[in-house]
JSON list of C-alpha atoms in Angstrom, two decimals:
[
{"chain": "A", "resi": 1, "resn": "ILE", "atom": "CA", "xyz": [-3.22, -6.99, 15.30]},
{"chain": "A", "resi": 2, "resn": "GLY", "atom": "CA", "xyz": [-6.01, -5.47, 17.29]},
{"chain": "A", "resi": 3, "resn": "LEU", "atom": "CA", "xyz": [-6.17, -2.00, 18.04]},
{"chain": "A", "resi": 4, "resn": "GLU", "atom": "CA", "xyz": [-3.38, -1.20, 20.57]},
{"chain": "A", "resi": 5, "resn": "ARG", "atom": "CA", "xyz": [-2.62, 1.88, 22.77]},
{"chain": "A", "resi": 6, "resn": "ASN", "atom": "CA", "xyz": [0.40, 3.94, 22.71]},
{"chain": "A", "resi": 7, "resn": "ARG", "atom": "CA", "xyz": [2.00, 5.51, 25.80]},
{"chain": "A", "resi": 8, "resn": "GLN", "atom": "CA", "xyz": [-0.37, 8.37, 25.55]},
{"chain": "A", "resi": 9, "resn": "GLY", "atom": "CA", "xyz": [-3.47, 5.95, 25.47]},
{"chain": "A", "resi": 10, "resn": "VAL", "atom": "CA", "xyz": [-4.23, 6.95, 21.68]},
{"chain": "A", "resi": 11, "resn": "GLU", "atom": "CA", "xyz": [-5.51, 3.87, 19.85]},
{"chain": "A", "resi": 12, "resn": "PHE", "atom": "CA", "xyz": [-3.40, 2.74, 16.61]},
{"chain": "A", "resi": 13, "resn": "GLY", "atom": "CA", "xyz": [-3.00, -0.21, 14.55]},
{"chain": "A", "resi": 14, "resn": "PHE", "atom": "CA", "xyz": [-5.37, -2.25, 12.21]},
{"chain": "A", "resi": 15, "resn": "LYS", "atom": "CA", "xyz": [-8.59, -3.48, 13.37]},
{"chain": "A", "resi": 16, "resn": "ARG", "atom": "CA", "xyz": [-8.07, -6.95, 11.47]},
{"chain": "A", "resi": 17, "resn": "PRO", "atom": "CA", "xyz": [-4.84, -8.84, 11.20]},
{"chain": "A", "resi": 18, "resn": "LEU", "atom": "CA", "xyz": [-2.71, -8.30, 8.11]},
{"chain": "A", "resi": 19, "resn": "ASN", "atom": "CA", "xyz": [-3.76, -11.85, 6.47]},
{"chain": "A", "resi": 20, "resn": "GLN", "atom": "CA", "xyz": [-7.19, -10.75, 6.57]},
{"chain": "A", "resi": 21, "resn": "ARG", "atom": "CA", "xyz": [-6.46, -7.54, 4.63]},
{"chain": "A", "resi": 22, "resn": "LEU", "atom": "CA", "xyz": [-4.70, -9.27, 1.87]},
{"chain": "A", "resi": 23, "resn": "ALA", "atom": "CA", "xyz": [-6.05, -10.72, -1.28]},
{"chain": "A", "resi": 24, "resn": "THR", "atom": "CA", "xyz": [-4.59, -14.06, -2.38]},
{"chain": "A", "resi": 25, "resn": "GLY", "atom": "CA", "xyz": [-3.81, -14.32, -6.11]},
{"chain": "A", "resi": 26, "resn": "LYS", "atom": "CA", "xyz": [-4.52, -17.49, -8.11]},
{"chain": "A", "resi": 27, "resn": "ARG", "atom": "CA", "xyz": [-0.88, -18.85, -7.36]},
{"chain": "A", "resi": 28, "resn": "GLY", "atom": "CA", "xyz": [-1.21, -18.21, -3.62]},
{"chain": "A", "resi": 29, "resn": "ASP", "atom": "CA", "xyz": [0.89, -14.90, -3.87]},
{"chain": "A", "resi": 30, "resn": "MET", "atom": "CA", "xyz": [-0.35, -11.97, -1.57]},
{"chain": "A", "resi": 31, "resn": "HIS", "atom": "CA", "xyz": [-1.06, -8.66, -2.97]},
{"chain": "A", "resi": 32, "resn": "MET", "atom": "CA", "xyz": [-3.07, -5.54, -2.07]},
{"chain": "A", "resi": 33, "resn": "LYS", "atom": "CA", "xyz": [-4.73, -2.94, -4.23]},
{"chain": "A", "resi": 34, "resn": "GLU", "atom": "CA", "xyz": [-3.36, 0.56, -4.18]},
{"chain": "A", "resi": 35, "resn": "ILE", "atom": "CA", "xyz": [-5.47, 3.54, -5.05]},
{"chain": "A", "resi": 36, "resn": "THR", "atom": "CA", "xyz": [-3.89, 6.87, -6.24]},
{"chain": "A", "resi": 37, "resn": "VAL", "atom": "CA", "xyz": [-5.79, 10.01, -6.05]},
{"chain": "A", "resi": 38, "resn": "VAL", "atom": "CA", "xyz": [-4.20, 12.94, -8.34]},
{"chain": "A", "resi": 39, "resn": "ALA", "atom": "CA", "xyz": [-5.69, 16.37, -7.60]},
{"chain": "A", "resi": 40, "resn": "LYS", "atom": "CA", "xyz": [-4.93, 20.03, -7.84]},
{"chain": "A", "resi": 41, "resn": "ASP", "atom": "CA", "xyz": [-3.13, 20.52, -4.44]},
{"chain": "A", "resi": 42, "resn": "ARG", "atom": "CA", "xyz": [-4.95, 22.86, -1.98]},
{"chain": "A", "resi": 43, "resn": "ILE", "atom": "CA", "xyz": [-5.46, 23.38, 1.56]},
{"chain": "A", "resi": 44, "resn": "GLY", "atom": "CA", "xyz": [-7.92, 20.97, 3.08]},
{"chain": "A", "resi": 45, "resn": "LEU", "atom": "CA", "xyz": [-7.29, 18.31, 0.20]},
{"chain": "A", "resi": 46, "resn": "LEU", "atom": "CA", "xyz": [-6.42, 15.57, 2.58]},
{"chain": "A", "resi": 47, "resn": "ALA", "atom": "CA", "xyz": [-8.98, 16.46, 4.96]},
{"chain": "A", "resi": 48, "resn": "ASP", "atom": "CA", "xyz": [-11.78, 16.09, 2.18]},
{"chain": "A", "resi": 49, "resn": "ILE", "atom": "CA", "xyz": [-10.54, 12.70, 1.09]},
{"chain": "A", "resi": 50, "resn": "SER", "atom": "CA", "xyz": [-10.26, 11.28, 4.63]},
{"chain": "A", "resi": 51, "resn": "GLU", "atom": "CA", "xyz": [-13.52, 12.73, 5.92]},
{"chain": "A", "resi": 52, "resn": "THR", "atom": "CA", "xyz": [-15.18, 11.01, 2.83]},
{"chain": "A", "resi": 53, "resn": "LEU", "atom": "CA", "xyz": [-13.60, 7.68, 3.45]},
{"chain": "A", "resi": 54, "resn": "PHE", "atom": "CA", "xyz": [-14.40, 8.14, 7.30]},
{"chain": "A", "resi": 55, "resn": "ASN", "atom": "CA", "xyz": [-18.11, 8.88, 6.22]},
{"chain": "A", "resi": 56, "resn": "ASN", "atom": "CA", "xyz": [-18.22, 5.74, 4.24]},
{"chain": "A", "resi": 57, "resn": "LYS", "atom": "CA", "xyz": [-16.73, 3.54, 6.83]},
{"chain": "A", "resi": 58, "resn": "ILE", "atom": "CA", "xyz": [-13.66, 2.85, 4.71]},
{"chain": "A", "resi": 59, "resn": "ASN", "atom": "CA", "xyz": [-10.34, 2.38, 6.86]},
{"chain": "A", "resi": 60, "resn": "ILE", "atom": "CA", "xyz": [-7.08, 3.66, 5.59]},
{"chain": "A", "resi": 61, "resn": "ASP", "atom": "CA", "xyz": [-4.52, 0.93, 6.12]},
{"chain": "A", "resi": 62, "resn": "SER", "atom": "CA", "xyz": [-1.56, 2.85, 4.69]},
{"chain": "A", "resi": 63, "resn": "LEU", "atom": "CA", "xyz": [-1.02, 6.39, 3.14]},
{"chain": "A", "resi": 64, "resn": "SER", "atom": "CA", "xyz": [1.61, 8.53, 1.32]},
{"chain": "A", "resi": 65, "resn": "VAL", "atom": "CA", "xyz": [1.13, 11.94, 0.33]},
{"chain": "A", "resi": 66, "resn": "GLU", "atom": "CA", "xyz": [3.11, 14.02, -2.12]},
{"chain": "A", "resi": 67, "resn": "SER", "atom": "CA", "xyz": [2.81, 17.39, -3.60]},
{"chain": "A", "resi": 68, "resn": "SER", "atom": "CA", "xyz": [4.50, 18.58, -6.65]},
{"chain": "A", "resi": 69, "resn": "ASP", "atom": "CA", "xyz": [3.85, 21.59, -9.00]},
{"chain": "A", "resi": 70, "resn": "ARG", "atom": "CA", "xyz": [0.65, 22.29, -7.28]},
{"chain": "A", "resi": 71, "resn": "THR", "atom": "CA", "xyz": [-0.28, 18.74, -8.10]},
{"chain": "A", "resi": 72, "resn": "ALA", "atom": "CA", "xyz": [-1.21, 16.25, -5.19]},
{"chain": "A", "resi": 73, "resn": "ILE", "atom": "CA", "xyz": [-0.51, 12.62, -5.20]},
{"chain": "A", "resi": 74, "resn": "ILE", "atom": "CA", "xyz": [-2.12, 10.42, -2.61]},
{"chain": "A", "resi": 75, "resn": "ARG", "atom": "CA", "xyz": [-1.56, 6.75, -2.47]},
{"chain": "A", "resi": 76, "resn": "LEU", "atom": "CA", "xyz": [-3.69, 4.88, -0.23]},
{"chain": "A", "resi": 77, "resn": "MET", "atom": "CA", "xyz": [-4.11, 1.03, 0.81]},
{"chain": "A", "resi": 78, "resn": "LEU", "atom": "CA", "xyz": [-7.48, 0.48, 2.16]},
{"chain": "A", "resi": 79, "resn": "GLU", "atom": "CA", "xyz": [-9.61, -2.27, 3.36]},
{"chain": "A", "resi": 80, "resn": "ASN", "atom": "CA", "xyz": [-12.38, -1.71, 0.84]},
{"chain": "A", "resi": 81, "resn": "HIS", "atom": "CA", "xyz": [-10.55, -0.22, -2.26]},
{"chain": "A", "resi": 82, "resn": "SER", "atom": "CA", "xyz": [-13.22, -0.80, -4.86]},
{"chain": "A", "resi": 83, "resn": "LYS", "atom": "CA", "xyz": [-15.80, 0.96, -2.58]},
{"chain": "A", "resi": 84, "resn": "ALA", "atom": "CA", "xyz": [-13.21, 3.94, -2.00]},
{"chain": "A", "resi": 85, "resn": "LYS", "atom": "CA", "xyz": [-12.59, 4.15, -5.83]},
{"chain": "A", "resi": 86, "resn": "THR", "atom": "CA", "xyz": [-16.30, 4.45, -6.39]},
{"chain": "A", "resi": 87, "resn": "VAL", "atom": "CA", "xyz": [-16.71, 7.01, -3.66]},
{"chain": "A", "resi": 88, "resn": "LEU", "atom": "CA", "xyz": [-13.98, 9.19, -4.28]},
{"chain": "A", "resi": 89, "resn": "GLU", "atom": "CA", "xyz": [-15.05, 9.31, -8.05]},
{"chain": "A", "resi": 90, "resn": "SER", "atom": "CA", "xyz": [-18.36, 10.21, -7.28]},
{"chain": "A", "resi": 91, "resn": "ILE", "atom": "CA", "xyz": [-17.31, 13.47, -5.82]},
{"chain": "A", "resi": 92, "resn": "GLY", "atom": "CA", "xyz": [-15.14, 14.30, -8.66]},
{"chain": "A", "resi": 93, "resn": "PHE", "atom": "CA", "xyz": [-11.55, 12.95, -7.89]},
{"chain": "A", "resi": 94, "resn": "LYS", "atom": "CA", "xyz": [-9.17, 11.30, -10.46]},
{"chain": "A", "resi": 95, "resn": "VAL", "atom": "CA", "xyz": [-8.48, 7.56, -9.09]},
{"chain": "A", "resi": 96, "resn": "ILE", "atom": "CA", "xyz": [-6.31, 5.00, -10.50]},
{"chain": "A", "resi": 97, "resn": "ASP", "atom": "CA", "xyz": [-6.06, 1.46, -8.77]},
{"chain": "A", "resi": 98, "resn": "THR", "atom": "CA", "xyz": [-3.10, -0.93, -9.15]},
{"chain": "A", "resi": 99, "resn": "ASP", "atom": "CA", "xyz": [-1.92, -4.06, -7.62]},
{"chain": "A", "resi": 100, "resn": "ALA", "atom": "CA", "xyz": [0.78, -4.03, -5.31]},
{"chain": "A", "resi": 101, "resn": "LEU", "atom": "CA", "xyz": [2.96, -7.18, -4.27]},
{"chain": "A", "resi": 102, "resn": "VAL", "atom": "CA", "xyz": [3.19, -7.91, -0.71]},
{"chain": "A", "resi": 103, "resn": "ILE", "atom": "CA", "xyz": [6.50, -9.27, 0.56]},
{"chain": "A", "resi": 104, "resn": "LYS", "atom": "CA", "xyz": [7.71, -10.53, 3.94]},
{"chain": "A", "resi": 105, "resn": "LEU", "atom": "CA", "xyz": [11.47, -9.61, 4.75]},
{"chain": "A", "resi": 106, "resn": "PRO", "atom": "CA", "xyz": [13.71, -10.22, 7.69]},
{"chain": "A", "resi": 107, "resn": "ASP", "atom": "CA", "xyz": [13.82, -7.07, 9.61]},
{"chain": "A", "resi": 108, "resn": "GLN", "atom": "CA", "xyz": [17.34, -6.30, 9.24]},
{"chain": "A", "resi": 109, "resn": "PRO", "atom": "CA", "xyz": [19.46, -3.78, 7.34]},
{"chain": "A", "resi": 110, "resn": "GLY", "atom": "CA", "xyz": [19.94, -4.34, 3.58]},
{"chain": "A", "resi": 111, "resn": "GLU", "atom": "CA", "xyz": [16.81, -6.44, 2.81]},
{"chain": "A", "resi": 112, "resn": "LEU", "atom": "CA", "xyz": [14.98, -3.66, 0.77]},
{"chain": "A", "resi": 113, "resn": "ALA", "atom": "CA", "xyz": [18.32, -3.04, -1.00]},
{"chain": "A", "resi": 114, "resn": "LYS", "atom": "CA", "xyz": [18.30, -6.71, -2.19]},
{"chain": "A", "resi": 115, "resn": "ILE", "atom": "CA", "xyz": [14.70, -6.50, -3.41]},
{"chain": "A", "resi": 116, "resn": "SER", "atom": "CA", "xyz": [15.30, -3.07, -4.98]},
{"chain": "A", "resi": 117, "resn": "ARG", "atom": "CA", "xyz": [18.69, -4.34, -6.78]},
{"chain": "A", "resi": 118, "resn": "ILE", "atom": "CA", "xyz": [16.89, -7.52, -8.04]},
{"chain": "A", "resi": 119, "resn": "LEU", "atom": "CA", "xyz": [14.05, -5.38, -9.65]},
{"chain": "A", "resi": 120, "resn": "ALA", "atom": "CA", "xyz": [16.63, -2.96, -11.00]},
{"chain": "A", "resi": 121, "resn": "ASP", "atom": "CA", "xyz": [18.76, -5.26, -12.45]},
{"chain": "A", "resi": 122, "resn": "HIS", "atom": "CA", "xyz": [15.87, -6.61, -14.43]},
{"chain": "A", "resi": 123, "resn": "LYS", "atom": "CA", "xyz": [14.69, -3.38, -15.50]},
{"chain": "A", "resi": 124, "resn": "LEU", "atom": "CA", "xyz": [11.59, -3.13, -13.29]},
{"chain": "A", "resi": 125, "resn": "ALA", "atom": "CA", "xyz": [10.59, 0.25, -12.04]},
{"chain": "A", "resi": 126, "resn": "ILE", "atom": "CA", "xyz": [9.57, 0.67, -8.44]},
{"chain": "A", "resi": 127, "resn": "GLU", "atom": "CA", "xyz": [6.59, 2.96, -8.32]},
{"chain": "A", "resi": 128, "resn": "SER", "atom": "CA", "xyz": [5.93, 2.95, -4.56]},
{"chain": "A", "resi": 129, "resn": "VAL", "atom": "CA", "xyz": [6.57, 1.04, -1.32]},
{"chain": "A", "resi": 130, "resn": "PHE", "atom": "CA", "xyz": [4.67, 0.85, 1.73]},
{"chain": "A", "resi": 131, "resn": "ILE", "atom": "CA", "xyz": [5.60, -0.68, 5.14]},
{"chain": "A", "resi": 132, "resn": "LEU", "atom": "CA", "xyz": [2.44, -2.35, 6.24]},
{"chain": "A", "resi": 133, "resn": "ASN", "atom": "CA", "xyz": [3.68, -4.10, 9.25]},
{"chain": "A", "resi": 134, "resn": "LYS", "atom": "CA", "xyz": [6.66, -4.76, 11.68]},
{"chain": "A", "resi": 135, "resn": "GLU", "atom": "CA", "xyz": [6.54, -7.60, 14.02]},
{"chain": "A", "resi": 136, "resn": "GLY", "atom": "CA", "xyz": [9.08, -9.48, 15.69]},
{"chain": "A", "resi": 137, "resn": "ASN", "atom": "CA", "xyz": [12.11, -10.10, 13.27]},
{"chain": "A", "resi": 138, "resn": "GLN", "atom": "CA", "xyz": [9.82, -9.50, 10.03]},
{"chain": "A", "resi": 139, "resn": "THR", "atom": "CA", "xyz": [8.76, -6.56, 7.93]},
{"chain": "A", "resi": 140, "resn": "VAL", "atom": "CA", "xyz": [5.94, -6.75, 5.63]},
{"chain": "A", "resi": 141, "resn": "ILE", "atom": "CA", "xyz": [6.04, -4.29, 2.58]},
{"chain": "A", "resi": 142, "resn": "ALA", "atom": "CA", "xyz": [3.69, -3.69, -0.18]},
{"chain": "A", "resi": 143, "resn": "ILE", "atom": "CA", "xyz": [5.66, -2.72, -3.55]},
{"chain": "A", "resi": 144, "resn": "LYS", "atom": "CA", "xyz": [4.23, -1.40, -6.72]},
{"chain": "A", "resi": 145, "resn": "VAL", "atom": "CA", "xyz": [6.15, -1.86, -9.89]},
{"chain": "A", "resi": 146, "resn": "ASP", "atom": "CA", "xyz": [5.59, -1.15, -13.60]},
{"chain": "A", "resi": 147, "resn": "ASN", "atom": "CA", "xyz": [5.06, -4.92, -14.50]},
{"chain": "A", "resi": 148, "resn": "VAL", "atom": "CA", "xyz": [3.46, -6.77, -11.76]},
{"chain": "A", "resi": 149, "resn": "ASP", "atom": "CA", "xyz": [3.53, -10.23, -13.70]},
{"chain": "A", "resi": 150, "resn": "LYS", "atom": "CA", "xyz": [7.29, -9.99, -14.30]},
{"chain": "A", "resi": 151, "resn": "ALA", "atom": "CA", "xyz": [8.02, -9.03, -10.76]},
{"chain": "A", "resi": 152, "resn": "LYS", "atom": "CA", "xyz": [5.98, -11.71, -9.36]},
{"chain": "A", "resi": 153, "resn": "LYS", "atom": "CA", "xyz": [7.90, -14.53, -11.37]},
{"chain": "A", "resi": 154, "resn": "LEU", "atom": "CA", "xyz": [11.19, -12.72, -10.56]},
{"chain": "A", "resi": 155, "resn": "LEU", "atom": "CA", "xyz": [10.57, -12.61, -7.07]},
{"chain": "A", "resi": 156, "resn": "LYS", "atom": "CA", "xyz": [9.31, -16.03, -6.70]},
{"chain": "A", "resi": 157, "resn": "GLU", "atom": "CA", "xyz": [12.45, -17.49, -8.34]},
{"chain": "A", "resi": 158, "resn": "LYS", "atom": "CA", "xyz": [14.50, -15.50, -5.78]},
{"chain": "A", "resi": 159, "resn": "LYS", "atom": "CA", "xyz": [12.23, -17.09, -3.02]},
{"chain": "A", "resi": 160, "resn": "TYR", "atom": "CA", "xyz": [10.82, -13.76, -1.97]},
{"chain": "A", "resi": 161, "resn": "LEU", "atom": "CA", "xyz": [7.07, -14.76, -2.77]}
]
């Protein structure tokens, strides 16, 4: 997917195709690194983080921001997660990086429910889900769970990986 323009002429999308942004594991499974920034919530926090990434030429692929009890939790999928982690830590942010599994699903009702049920039935906790791409009749998601190895094995058995 190259940069595309919406009806107003604003560029959106990723500079590199999805398959170039994913890491491939030893067994051919696809995964991405997710970094989580936990900080005291304040006005301008997201601006500070996104400007720092911009100034270091780090592109954000996907983003989720939450605030609870004056604590901000910012989850990011990035083109260069290790550089992002280093840069954000160097300016005082607490940064956690973890693996997220990348799964292609048919773009139809109930597919996320099937994956969620499989994981729940096997006592795996879903920590986050990102929609990375929707193209044609497929949706690509990144899902982070509390036990990545167990989830990989299970989802391979069920033919999702």
